[in-house]
Short mmCIF file of N, CA, C and O in Angstrom, two decimals:
data_model
loop_
_atom_site.label_atom_id
_atom_site.label_comp_id
_atom_site.label_asym_id
_atom_site.label_seq_id
_atom_site.Cartn_x
_atom_site.Cartn_y
_atom_site.Cartn_z
N MET B 8 -2.49 -52.84 -6.87
CA MET B 8 -3.01 -51.96 -5.92
C MET B 8 -3.69 -50.80 -6.69
O MET B 8 -3.22 -50.34 -7.65
N THR B 9 -4.90 -50.46 -6.24
CA THR B 9 -5.75 -49.44 -6.86
C THR B 9 -5.24 -48.00 -6.44
O THR B 9 -5.05 -47.85 -5.28
N ALA B 10 -5.24 -47.13 -7.42
CA ALA B 10 -4.89 -45.70 -7.07
C ALA B 10 -5.98 -45.13 -6.32
O ALA B 10 -7.21 -45.37 -6.58
N ILE B 11 -5.73 -44.23 -5.34
CA ILE B 11 -6.59 -43.62 -4.50
C ILE B 11 -7.04 -42.32 -5.23
O ILE B 11 -6.23 -41.56 -5.72
N PRO B 12 -8.33 -42.10 -5.36
CA PRO B 12 -8.93 -40.95 -6.03
C PRO B 12 -8.35 -39.71 -5.36
O PRO B 12 -8.31 -39.59 -4.18
N ALA B 13 -8.21 -38.60 -6.17
CA ALA B 13 -7.69 -37.29 -5.74
C ALA B 13 -8.67 -36.75 -4.69
O ALA B 13 -8.25 -36.19 -3.62
N ARG B 14 -10.02 -37.04 -4.91
CA ARG B 14 -10.94 -36.50 -3.86
C ARG B 14 -10.76 -37.05 -2.50
O ARG B 14 -11.15 -36.40 -1.47
N ASP B 15 -10.24 -38.24 -2.55
CA ASP B 15 -10.01 -38.91 -1.13
C ASP B 15 -8.66 -38.48 -0.58
O ASP B 15 -8.49 -38.70 0.74
N LEU B 16 -7.82 -38.00 -1.30
CA LEU B 16 -6.47 -37.56 -0.83
C LEU B 16 -6.36 -36.03 -0.48
O LEU B 16 -5.48 -35.69 0.36
N LEU B 17 -7.08 -35.24 -1.22
CA LEU B 17 -6.91 -33.78 -1.18
C LEU B 17 -6.96 -33.20 0.19
O LEU B 17 -6.00 -32.44 0.58
N LEU B 18 -7.90 -33.52 1.06
CA LEU B 18 -7.95 -32.81 2.27
C LEU B 18 -6.79 -33.32 3.24
O LEU B 18 -6.22 -32.45 4.00
N ASP B 19 -6.46 -34.55 3.17
CA ASP B 19 -5.29 -35.03 3.98
C ASP B 19 -4.01 -34.22 3.55
O ASP B 19 -3.18 -33.88 4.38
N GLU B 20 -3.85 -34.14 2.27
CA GLU B 20 -2.55 -33.51 1.78
C GLU B 20 -2.59 -32.11 2.08
O GLU B 20 -1.55 -31.44 2.38
N LEU B 21 -3.69 -31.42 2.03
CA LEU B 21 -3.91 -29.96 2.38
C LEU B 21 -3.54 -29.82 3.84
O LEU B 21 -2.76 -28.86 4.22
N SER B 22 -4.01 -30.69 4.70
CA SER B 22 -3.69 -30.58 6.12
C SER B 22 -2.27 -30.75 6.39
O SER B 22 -1.54 -30.14 7.15
N LYS B 23 -1.60 -31.79 5.72
CA LYS B 23 -0.17 -32.05 5.86
C LYS B 23 0.61 -30.79 5.42
O LYS B 23 1.52 -30.39 6.19
N VAL B 24 0.32 -30.23 4.31
CA VAL B 24 1.03 -29.09 3.82
C VAL B 24 0.90 -27.96 4.77
O VAL B 24 1.85 -27.26 5.13
N GLY B 25 -0.34 -27.77 5.21
CA GLY B 25 -0.57 -26.61 6.17
C GLY B 25 0.20 -26.76 7.54
O GLY B 25 0.85 -25.88 7.99
N ARG B 26 0.21 -28.00 8.06
CA ARG B 26 1.03 -28.27 9.27
C ARG B 26 2.61 -28.05 9.01
O ARG B 26 3.19 -27.42 9.78
N LYS B 27 3.01 -28.64 7.92
CA LYS B 27 4.48 -28.45 7.59
C LYS B 27 4.90 -27.03 7.27
O LYS B 27 5.96 -26.64 7.70
N MET B 28 3.99 -26.30 6.71
CA MET B 28 4.24 -24.88 6.41
C MET B 28 4.38 -24.05 7.71
O MET B 28 5.21 -23.25 7.88
N ARG B 29 3.41 -24.32 8.62
CA ARG B 29 3.36 -23.64 9.93
C ARG B 29 4.71 -24.02 10.76
O ARG B 29 5.31 -23.21 11.36
N THR B 30 5.03 -25.34 10.63
CA THR B 30 6.21 -25.82 11.39
C THR B 30 7.43 -25.15 10.87
O THR B 30 8.30 -24.73 11.68
N LEU B 31 7.56 -25.07 9.52
CA LEU B 31 8.74 -24.51 8.88
C LEU B 31 8.82 -22.94 9.22
O LEU B 31 9.93 -22.43 9.59
N PHE B 32 7.71 -22.23 9.10
CA PHE B 32 7.70 -20.88 9.34
C PHE B 32 7.97 -20.59 10.86
O PHE B 32 8.84 -19.70 11.25
N ASP B 33 7.41 -21.35 11.69
CA ASP B 33 7.72 -21.25 13.17
C ASP B 33 9.18 -21.47 13.43
O ASP B 33 9.78 -20.68 14.21
N ALA B 34 9.85 -22.44 12.79
CA ALA B 34 11.20 -22.70 13.05
C ALA B 34 12.03 -21.46 12.61
O ALA B 34 12.97 -21.04 13.23
N ARG B 35 11.66 -20.88 11.39
CA ARG B 35 12.39 -19.72 10.93
C ARG B 35 12.22 -18.47 11.83
O ARG B 35 13.24 -17.76 12.08
N VAL B 36 11.01 -18.22 12.40
CA VAL B 36 10.80 -16.94 13.09
C VAL B 36 11.42 -17.22 14.57
O VAL B 36 11.87 -16.33 15.15
N ARG B 37 11.51 -18.48 14.98
CA ARG B 37 12.15 -18.78 16.32
C ARG B 37 13.54 -18.39 16.33
O ARG B 37 14.12 -18.03 17.33
N GLU B 38 14.27 -18.54 15.15
CA GLU B 38 15.60 -18.13 15.08
C GLU B 38 15.82 -16.68 15.37
O GLU B 38 16.95 -16.28 15.69
N ARG B 39 14.66 -15.87 15.21
CA ARG B 39 14.80 -14.45 15.41
C ARG B 39 14.04 -14.10 16.72
O ARG B 39 13.71 -12.96 16.98
N GLY B 40 13.83 -15.08 17.64
CA GLY B 40 13.26 -14.75 18.88
C GLY B 40 11.74 -14.62 18.94
O GLY B 40 11.25 -14.09 19.97
N LEU B 41 11.06 -15.02 17.94
CA LEU B 41 9.59 -14.96 17.97
C LEU B 41 8.99 -16.41 17.88
O LEU B 41 9.69 -17.33 17.74
N THR B 42 7.67 -16.41 17.98
CA THR B 42 6.91 -17.60 17.74
C THR B 42 6.07 -17.35 16.51
O THR B 42 5.89 -16.22 16.16
N LEU B 43 5.47 -18.41 15.99
CA LEU B 43 4.55 -18.23 14.87
C LEU B 43 3.46 -17.32 15.31
O LEU B 43 3.04 -16.47 14.55
N ALA B 44 2.92 -17.53 16.46
CA ALA B 44 1.70 -16.71 16.98
C ALA B 44 2.15 -15.25 17.03
O ALA B 44 1.37 -14.37 16.60
N ARG B 45 3.25 -15.00 17.65
CA ARG B 45 3.72 -13.58 17.75
C ARG B 45 4.00 -13.00 16.34
O ARG B 45 3.76 -11.75 16.15
N ALA B 46 4.61 -13.75 15.42
CA ALA B 46 4.94 -13.27 14.11
C ALA B 46 3.65 -12.94 13.38
O ALA B 46 3.45 -11.85 12.77
N ARG B 47 2.59 -13.76 13.50
CA ARG B 47 1.29 -13.54 12.87
C ARG B 47 0.67 -12.29 13.42
O ARG B 47 0.13 -11.41 12.74
N THR B 48 0.77 -12.03 14.77
CA THR B 48 0.22 -10.94 15.39
C THR B 48 0.95 -9.66 14.89
O THR B 48 0.26 -8.66 14.55
N LEU B 49 2.20 -9.76 14.78
CA LEU B 49 2.94 -8.50 14.39
C LEU B 49 2.65 -8.17 12.90
O LEU B 49 2.45 -6.95 12.63
N MET B 50 2.40 -9.22 12.01
CA MET B 50 2.04 -8.85 10.78
C MET B 50 0.71 -8.21 10.66
O MET B 50 0.47 -7.32 9.90
N ARG B 51 -0.28 -8.68 11.45
CA ARG B 51 -1.65 -8.03 11.46
C ARG B 51 -1.60 -6.66 12.00
O ARG B 51 -2.28 -5.82 11.46
N ILE B 52 -0.84 -6.42 13.13
CA ILE B 52 -0.77 -5.12 13.55
C ILE B 52 -0.11 -4.11 12.52
O ILE B 52 -0.50 -2.99 12.39
N SER B 53 0.97 -4.64 11.94
CA SER B 53 1.65 -3.90 10.96
C SER B 53 0.77 -3.44 9.83
O SER B 53 0.88 -2.31 9.30
N ASP B 54 -0.24 -4.27 9.42
CA ASP B 54 -1.20 -3.90 8.44
C ASP B 54 -2.00 -2.63 8.66
O ASP B 54 -2.40 -1.94 7.80
N CYS B 55 -2.32 -2.39 9.94
CA CYS B 55 -3.20 -1.41 10.28
C CYS B 55 -2.68 -0.32 11.17
O CYS B 55 -3.40 0.58 11.76
N GLN B 56 -1.43 -0.36 11.63
CA GLN B 56 -0.71 0.55 12.47
C GLN B 56 -1.20 0.44 13.96
O GLN B 56 -0.42 0.31 14.83
N ALA B 57 -2.52 0.70 14.19
CA ALA B 57 -3.04 0.61 15.50
C ALA B 57 -4.45 -0.12 15.35
O ALA B 57 -5.21 0.27 14.51
N VAL B 58 -4.67 -0.94 16.36
CA VAL B 58 -5.96 -1.77 16.28
C VAL B 58 -6.35 -2.11 17.75
O VAL B 58 -5.54 -2.27 18.61
N ASN B 59 -7.68 -2.18 17.88
CA ASN B 59 -8.11 -2.54 19.27
C ASN B 59 -7.94 -4.02 19.47
O ASN B 59 -8.04 -4.85 18.54
N GLN B 60 -7.81 -4.49 20.65
CA GLN B 60 -7.58 -5.78 20.94
C GLN B 60 -8.69 -6.81 20.56
O GLN B 60 -8.43 -7.82 19.94
N LYS B 61 -9.85 -6.41 20.68
CA LYS B 61 -11.08 -7.20 20.28
C LYS B 61 -11.00 -7.36 18.77
O LYS B 61 -11.20 -8.59 18.35
N GLU B 62 -10.78 -6.42 18.02
CA GLU B 62 -10.75 -6.56 16.57
C GLU B 62 -9.61 -7.46 16.14
O GLU B 62 -9.72 -8.31 15.26
N LEU B 63 -8.49 -7.28 16.83
CA LEU B 63 -7.23 -8.06 16.50
C LEU B 63 -7.56 -9.54 16.83
O LEU B 63 -7.15 -10.45 16.00
N ALA B 64 -8.14 -9.88 17.93
CA ALA B 64 -8.44 -11.25 18.32
C ALA B 64 -9.34 -11.87 17.24
O ALA B 64 -9.10 -13.05 16.78
N GLU B 65 -10.39 -11.13 16.77
CA GLU B 65 -11.32 -11.63 15.74
C GLU B 65 -10.47 -11.78 14.41
O GLU B 65 -10.68 -12.81 13.75
N GLU B 66 -9.68 -10.90 14.09
CA GLU B 66 -8.92 -11.04 12.85
C GLU B 66 -7.93 -12.22 12.81
O GLU B 66 -7.85 -12.96 11.80
N LEU B 67 -7.31 -12.52 13.95
CA LEU B 67 -6.46 -13.62 14.25
C LEU B 67 -7.26 -14.93 14.40
O LEU B 67 -6.57 -16.02 14.45
N GLU B 68 -8.53 -14.87 14.68
CA GLU B 68 -9.40 -15.99 14.98
C GLU B 68 -8.92 -16.69 16.26
O GLU B 68 -8.73 -17.92 16.22
N ILE B 69 -8.58 -15.89 17.29
CA ILE B 69 -8.14 -16.55 18.60
C ILE B 69 -9.04 -15.88 19.66
O ILE B 69 -9.65 -14.81 19.46
N GLU B 70 -8.97 -16.48 20.81
CA GLU B 70 -9.74 -16.03 21.98
C GLU B 70 -9.04 -14.75 22.51
O GLU B 70 -7.82 -14.58 22.39
N ASN B 71 -9.78 -13.88 23.13
CA ASN B 71 -9.20 -12.61 23.69
C ASN B 71 -8.06 -12.96 24.73
O ASN B 71 -7.13 -12.26 24.72
N ALA B 72 -8.40 -13.97 25.62
CA ALA B 72 -7.42 -14.26 26.58
C ALA B 72 -6.06 -14.70 25.97
O ALA B 72 -4.94 -14.39 26.42
N THR B 73 -6.11 -15.46 24.86
CA THR B 73 -4.97 -15.85 24.19
C THR B 73 -4.25 -14.64 23.57
O THR B 73 -3.00 -14.53 23.74
N LEU B 74 -4.99 -13.74 23.03
CA LEU B 74 -4.35 -12.54 22.42
C LEU B 74 -3.72 -11.74 23.55
O LEU B 74 -2.50 -11.18 23.34
N VAL B 75 -4.32 -11.56 24.70
CA VAL B 75 -3.71 -10.90 25.81
C VAL B 75 -2.34 -11.42 26.16
O VAL B 75 -1.31 -10.63 26.31
N ARG B 76 -2.20 -12.75 26.23
CA ARG B 76 -0.88 -13.31 26.44
C ARG B 76 0.11 -13.05 25.43
O ARG B 76 1.30 -12.67 25.61
N LEU B 77 -0.37 -13.06 24.11
CA LEU B 77 0.55 -12.70 23.01
C LEU B 77 1.00 -11.24 23.05
O LEU B 77 2.15 -10.93 22.90
N ILE B 78 0.09 -10.41 23.37
CA ILE B 78 0.36 -8.97 23.51
C ILE B 78 1.34 -8.68 24.67
O ILE B 78 2.32 -7.98 24.56
N ASP B 79 1.10 -9.42 25.73
CA ASP B 79 1.98 -9.22 26.89
C ASP B 79 3.52 -9.64 26.46
O ASP B 79 4.38 -8.90 26.82
N GLY B 80 3.63 -10.74 25.80
CA GLY B 80 4.97 -11.13 25.34
C GLY B 80 5.60 -10.17 24.40
O GLY B 80 6.75 -9.80 24.48
N LEU B 81 4.80 -9.65 23.40
CA LEU B 81 5.26 -8.67 22.50
C LEU B 81 5.68 -7.40 23.10
O LEU B 81 6.62 -6.72 22.72
N GLU B 82 4.86 -7.00 24.08
CA GLU B 82 5.10 -5.77 24.76
C GLU B 82 6.42 -5.93 25.63
O GLU B 82 7.27 -5.02 25.71
N THR B 83 6.63 -7.10 26.35
CA THR B 83 7.80 -7.33 27.05
C THR B 83 8.98 -7.28 26.12
O THR B 83 10.12 -6.68 26.53
N GLN B 84 8.92 -7.73 24.90
CA GLN B 84 9.95 -7.63 23.95
C GLN B 84 10.23 -6.25 23.43
O GLN B 84 11.13 -6.04 22.62
N GLY B 85 9.28 -5.28 23.74
CA GLY B 85 9.42 -3.93 23.25
C GLY B 85 8.99 -3.72 21.79
O GLY B 85 9.31 -2.77 21.17
N LEU B 86 8.15 -4.72 21.25
CA LEU B 86 7.77 -4.63 19.91
C LEU B 86 6.36 -3.93 19.64
O LEU B 86 6.11 -3.48 18.55
N ILE B 87 5.55 -3.83 20.70
CA ILE B 87 4.24 -3.19 20.54
C ILE B 87 4.04 -2.47 21.96
O ILE B 87 4.73 -2.67 22.91
N GLU B 88 3.01 -1.57 21.84
CA GLU B 88 2.59 -1.00 23.10
C GLU B 88 1.13 -0.79 23.06
O GLU B 88 0.50 -0.79 22.05
N ARG B 89 0.48 -0.80 24.29
CA ARG B 89 -0.94 -0.55 24.50
C ARG B 89 -1.12 0.85 24.73
O ARG B 89 -0.41 1.53 25.36
N ARG B 90 -2.20 1.33 24.05
CA ARG B 90 -2.61 2.72 24.20
C ARG B 90 -4.04 2.87 24.54
O ARG B 90 -4.83 2.08 24.03
N ALA B 91 -4.36 3.85 25.38
CA ALA B 91 -5.71 3.99 25.79
C ALA B 91 -6.52 4.47 24.65
O ALA B 91 -5.91 5.29 23.79
N VAL B 92 -7.83 4.20 24.53
CA VAL B 92 -8.67 4.75 23.51
C VAL B 92 -9.51 5.94 24.06
O VAL B 92 -10.04 5.81 25.16
N ASP B 93 -9.38 7.07 23.43
CA ASP B 93 -9.99 8.22 23.97
C ASP B 93 -11.52 8.07 24.27
O ASP B 93 -11.92 8.63 25.27
N THR B 94 -12.20 7.30 23.45
CA THR B 94 -13.65 7.25 23.55
C THR B 94 -14.11 6.14 24.57
O THR B 94 -15.26 6.11 24.87
N ASP B 95 -13.09 5.30 25.01
CA ASP B 95 -13.54 4.25 25.92
C ASP B 95 -12.38 3.89 26.80
O ASP B 95 -11.41 3.32 26.44
N ARG B 96 -12.48 4.23 28.06
CA ARG B 96 -11.37 3.99 28.98
C ARG B 96 -10.93 2.65 29.14
O ARG B 96 -9.73 2.28 29.48
N ARG B 97 -11.90 1.59 29.01
CA ARG B 97 -11.66 0.24 29.15
C ARG B 97 -10.96 -0.35 27.95
O ARG B 97 -10.19 -1.36 28.13
N ALA B 98 -11.09 0.23 26.84
CA ALA B 98 -10.61 -0.31 25.58
C ALA B 98 -9.09 0.10 25.48
O ALA B 98 -8.66 1.19 25.87
N LYS B 99 -8.32 -0.82 24.85
CA LYS B 99 -6.92 -0.48 24.49
C LYS B 99 -6.64 -0.77 23.04
O LYS B 99 -7.27 -1.73 22.45
N GLN B 100 -5.81 0.09 22.46
CA GLN B 100 -5.29 -0.12 21.14
C GLN B 100 -3.90 -0.66 21.23
O GLN B 100 -3.22 -0.39 22.14
N VAL B 101 -3.56 -1.56 20.29
CA VAL B 101 -2.22 -2.01 20.23
C VAL B 101 -1.53 -1.39 18.97
O VAL B 101 -2.07 -1.36 17.88
N ALA B 102 -0.35 -0.84 19.24
CA ALA B 102 0.39 -0.17 18.19
C ALA B 102 1.79 -0.67 18.16
O ALA B 102 2.36 -1.01 19.24
N MET B 103 2.45 -0.51 17.01
CA MET B 103 3.85 -1.00 16.93
C MET B 103 4.83 0.15 17.41
O MET B 103 4.47 1.19 17.38
N THR B 104 5.83 -0.40 18.03
CA THR B 104 7.04 0.46 18.40
C THR B 104 8.02 0.46 17.23
O THR B 104 7.74 -0.36 16.18
N PRO B 105 8.92 1.34 17.15
CA PRO B 105 9.91 1.27 16.01
C PRO B 105 10.55 -0.12 16.00
O PRO B 105 10.80 -0.66 14.87
N ALA B 106 10.85 -0.68 17.11
CA ALA B 106 11.49 -2.07 17.12
C ALA B 106 10.50 -3.10 16.52
O ALA B 106 10.91 -4.03 15.82
N GLY B 107 9.28 -2.92 16.83
CA GLY B 107 8.19 -3.74 16.30
C GLY B 107 8.06 -3.64 14.76
O GLY B 107 7.86 -4.64 14.12
N GLU B 108 8.13 -2.46 14.32
CA GLU B 108 8.14 -2.22 12.89
C GLU B 108 9.25 -2.88 12.17
O GLU B 108 9.02 -3.55 11.11
N ALA B 109 10.39 -2.80 12.80
CA ALA B 109 11.54 -3.57 12.21
C ALA B 109 11.32 -5.08 12.22
O ALA B 109 11.66 -5.73 11.23
N ALA B 110 10.79 -5.55 13.37
CA ALA B 110 10.58 -6.98 13.47
C ALA B 110 9.51 -7.39 12.50
O ALA B 110 9.58 -8.46 11.83
N ALA B 111 8.50 -6.60 12.25
CA ALA B 111 7.44 -6.98 11.26
C ALA B 111 7.93 -6.98 9.95
O ALA B 111 7.61 -7.85 9.15
N ASP B 112 8.85 -6.01 9.65
CA ASP B 112 9.41 -6.06 8.27
C ASP B 112 10.26 -7.31 8.07
O ASP B 112 10.18 -7.95 7.01
N LEU B 113 10.97 -7.69 9.12
CA LEU B 113 11.80 -9.00 8.96
C LEU B 113 10.83 -10.13 8.81
O LEU B 113 11.11 -10.98 7.96
N VAL B 114 9.76 -10.21 9.55
CA VAL B 114 8.73 -11.30 9.46
C VAL B 114 8.13 -11.34 8.06
O VAL B 114 8.00 -12.45 7.51
N MET B 115 7.85 -10.18 7.52
CA MET B 115 7.29 -10.13 6.18
C MET B 115 8.28 -10.61 5.13
O MET B 115 7.87 -11.38 4.23
N GLU B 116 9.55 -10.30 5.27
CA GLU B 116 10.56 -10.79 4.46
C GLU B 116 10.64 -12.17 4.57
O GLU B 116 10.85 -12.98 3.51
N MET B 117 10.65 -12.83 5.75
CA MET B 117 10.68 -14.21 5.90
C MET B 117 9.50 -14.90 5.31
O MET B 117 9.66 -16.01 4.74
N ALA B 118 8.28 -14.36 5.42
CA ALA B 118 7.13 -14.91 4.73
C ALA B 118 7.33 -14.94 3.24
O ALA B 118 6.91 -15.93 2.53
N ARG B 119 7.92 -13.87 2.69
CA ARG B 119 8.12 -13.77 1.24
C ARG B 119 9.10 -14.91 0.83
O ARG B 119 8.95 -15.61 -0.16
N GLY B 120 10.10 -15.13 1.68
CA GLY B 120 11.14 -16.18 1.44
C GLY B 120 10.42 -17.56 1.50
O GLY B 120 10.71 -18.50 0.68
N LEU B 121 9.61 -17.73 2.47
CA LEU B 121 8.89 -19.05 2.56
C LEU B 121 8.04 -19.33 1.31
O LEU B 121 8.15 -20.41 0.78
N ARG B 122 7.33 -18.31 0.94
CA ARG B 122 6.49 -18.44 -0.32
C ARG B 122 7.35 -18.85 -1.50
O ARG B 122 7.02 -19.67 -2.29
N ARG B 123 8.48 -18.09 -1.64
CA ARG B 123 9.40 -18.41 -2.71
C ARG B 123 9.89 -19.78 -2.76
O ARG B 123 9.88 -20.47 -3.74
N ASP B 124 10.29 -20.27 -1.54
CA ASP B 124 10.74 -21.59 -1.37
C ASP B 124 9.66 -22.70 -1.64
O ASP B 124 9.92 -23.68 -2.38
N LEU B 125 8.48 -22.47 -1.10
CA LEU B 125 7.48 -23.44 -1.23
C LEU B 125 6.85 -23.54 -2.68
O LEU B 125 6.31 -24.60 -3.03
N LEU B 126 6.87 -22.46 -3.32
CA LEU B 126 6.25 -22.38 -4.66
C LEU B 126 7.30 -22.51 -5.77
O LEU B 126 6.88 -22.42 -7.01
N ALA B 127 8.49 -22.73 -5.46
CA ALA B 127 9.51 -22.92 -6.47
C ALA B 127 9.13 -24.11 -7.48
O ALA B 127 8.76 -25.17 -7.05
N GLY B 128 9.30 -23.77 -8.76
CA GLY B 128 9.06 -24.84 -9.66
C GLY B 128 7.59 -25.05 -10.00
O GLY B 128 7.25 -25.95 -10.81
N ILE B 129 6.71 -24.30 -9.31
CA ILE B 129 5.27 -24.45 -9.63
C ILE B 129 4.78 -23.32 -10.56
O ILE B 129 5.11 -22.21 -10.29
N GLU B 130 4.23 -23.76 -11.74
CA GLU B 130 3.81 -22.79 -12.78
C GLU B 130 2.60 -21.89 -12.28
O GLU B 130 1.82 -22.35 -11.47
N ASP B 131 2.63 -20.67 -12.74
CA ASP B 131 1.53 -19.77 -12.36
C ASP B 131 0.16 -20.28 -12.71
O ASP B 131 -0.84 -20.09 -11.92
N ALA B 132 0.03 -20.95 -13.88
CA ALA B 132 -1.24 -21.55 -14.37
C ALA B 132 -1.75 -22.57 -13.26
O ALA B 132 -2.90 -22.65 -12.92
N ASP B 133 -0.76 -23.37 -12.75
CA ASP B 133 -1.16 -24.35 -11.77
C ASP B 133 -1.67 -23.63 -10.53
O ASP B 133 -2.55 -24.12 -9.76
N LEU B 134 -0.92 -22.53 -10.08
CA LEU B 134 -1.29 -21.81 -8.89
C LEU B 134 -2.76 -21.14 -9.07
O LEU B 134 -3.57 -21.15 -8.10
N ASP B 135 -3.01 -20.70 -10.30
CA ASP B 135 -4.35 -20.09 -10.52
C ASP B 135 -5.44 -21.22 -10.36
O ASP B 135 -6.43 -20.95 -9.74
N VAL B 136 -5.14 -22.38 -10.84
CA VAL B 136 -6.16 -23.48 -10.60
C VAL B 136 -6.36 -23.81 -9.17
O VAL B 136 -7.48 -23.97 -8.68
N THR B 137 -5.26 -23.90 -8.53
CA THR B 137 -5.24 -24.19 -7.07
C THR B 137 -6.07 -23.17 -6.26
O THR B 137 -6.79 -23.50 -5.41
N LEU B 138 -5.71 -21.84 -6.59
CA LEU B 138 -6.51 -20.81 -5.92
C LEU B 138 -7.95 -20.86 -6.11
O LEU B 138 -8.77 -20.65 -5.27
N ASP B 139 -8.34 -21.20 -7.39
CA ASP B 139 -9.72 -21.33 -7.77
C ASP B 139 -10.37 -22.48 -6.88
O ASP B 139 -11.46 -22.25 -6.33
N VAL B 140 -9.70 -23.57 -6.79
CA VAL B 140 -10.26 -24.68 -6.09
C VAL B 140 -10.37 -24.36 -4.61
O VAL B 140 -11.45 -24.59 -4.01
N LEU B 141 -9.39 -23.75 -4.09
CA LEU B 141 -9.38 -23.44 -2.54
C LEU B 141 -10.47 -22.36 -2.40
O LEU B 141 -11.21 -22.44 -1.31
N ARG B 142 -10.60 -21.41 -3.21
CA ARG B 142 -11.80 -20.46 -3.01
C ARG B 142 -13.19 -21.09 -3.14
O ARG B 142 -13.97 -20.74 -2.32
N ARG B 143 -13.31 -22.06 -4.00
CA ARG B 143 -14.56 -22.66 -4.11
C ARG B 143 -14.83 -23.56 -2.92
O ARG B 143 -15.90 -23.66 -2.36
N MET B 144 -13.77 -24.20 -2.34
CA MET B 144 -13.86 -24.95 -1.14
C MET B 144 -14.33 -24.03 -0.02
O MET B 144 -15.21 -24.46 0.84
N ALA B 145 -13.76 -22.84 0.08
CA ALA B 145 -14.10 -21.90 1.14
C ALA B 145 -15.60 -21.52 1.02
O ALA B 145 -16.26 -21.37 2.05
N GLN B 146 -16.06 -21.22 -0.25
CA GLN B 146 -17.42 -20.92 -0.42
C GLN B 146 -18.33 -22.07 0.00
O GLN B 146 -19.38 -21.80 0.62
N ASN B 147 -17.95 -23.32 -0.35
CA ASN B 147 -18.68 -24.43 0.14
C ASN B 147 -18.83 -24.49 1.62
O ASN B 147 -19.91 -24.86 2.29
N ILE B 148 -17.74 -24.18 2.28
CA ILE B 148 -17.80 -24.18 3.77
C ILE B 148 -18.70 -23.12 4.29
O ILE B 148 -19.55 -23.33 5.19
N GLU B 149 -18.53 -21.90 3.79
CA GLU B 149 -19.39 -20.76 4.15
C GLU B 149 -20.78 -21.06 3.88
O GLU B 149 -21.67 -20.67 4.73
N GLY B 150 -21.13 -21.66 2.80
CA GLY B 150 -22.49 -21.96 2.44
C GLY B 150 -23.11 -23.15 3.17
O GLY B 150 -24.31 -23.35 3.07
N SER B 151 -22.26 -23.95 4.02
CA SER B 151 -22.73 -25.09 4.57
C SER B 151 -23.47 -24.76 5.96
O SER B 151 -24.08 -25.71 6.45
N GLY B 152 -23.33 -23.52 6.36
CA GLY B 152 -23.96 -23.22 7.67
C GLY B 152 -23.06 -23.53 8.89
O GLY B 152 -23.54 -23.46 10.02
N ILE B 153 -21.92 -24.07 8.52
CA ILE B 153 -20.99 -24.51 9.64
C ILE B 153 -20.42 -23.16 10.24
O ILE B 153 -19.90 -22.25 9.63
N ALA B 154 -20.55 -22.96 11.58
CA ALA B 154 -20.10 -21.88 12.28
C ALA B 154 -18.58 -21.90 12.35
O ALA B 154 -17.95 -22.88 12.26
N ARG B 155 -18.07 -20.61 12.34
CA ARG B 155 -16.61 -20.43 12.56
C ARG B 155 -16.20 -20.99 13.90
O ARG B 155 -16.88 -20.83 14.85
N PRO B 156 -15.03 -21.60 13.98
CA PRO B 156 -14.52 -22.04 15.29
C PRO B 156 -14.29 -20.89 16.23
O PRO B 156 -14.15 -19.81 15.96
#
């Protein structure tokens, strides 16, 4: 049997790892009453304290309608609040509540734990090469003229 070249395996393996990583992280945050989507949203809001919904949807690369449902759920849980924007009555900013800040801190700790678990036994030099390859792949995608989803 002939060995399959790495170029033919890489994207499939990358997809598998991505799916498995999301599934594992989702399982861990679900134990804390969140979903992967809500956890990602909390982490992004935590990075900037308050952000408008349109910017947040763009940053998370999701549709505005999807974001509205996420925000509704987080607001129901008491983790975020919507605030009016002084300069635009129609616009809303999303900000963390104290409970949301605590939840975001927990999610960040869980993300650090996941990284620690997934990268155990992998040398820094190997990670440097991997990062370089992934960055070049991203540049190739950006240079290809393929639009963002």
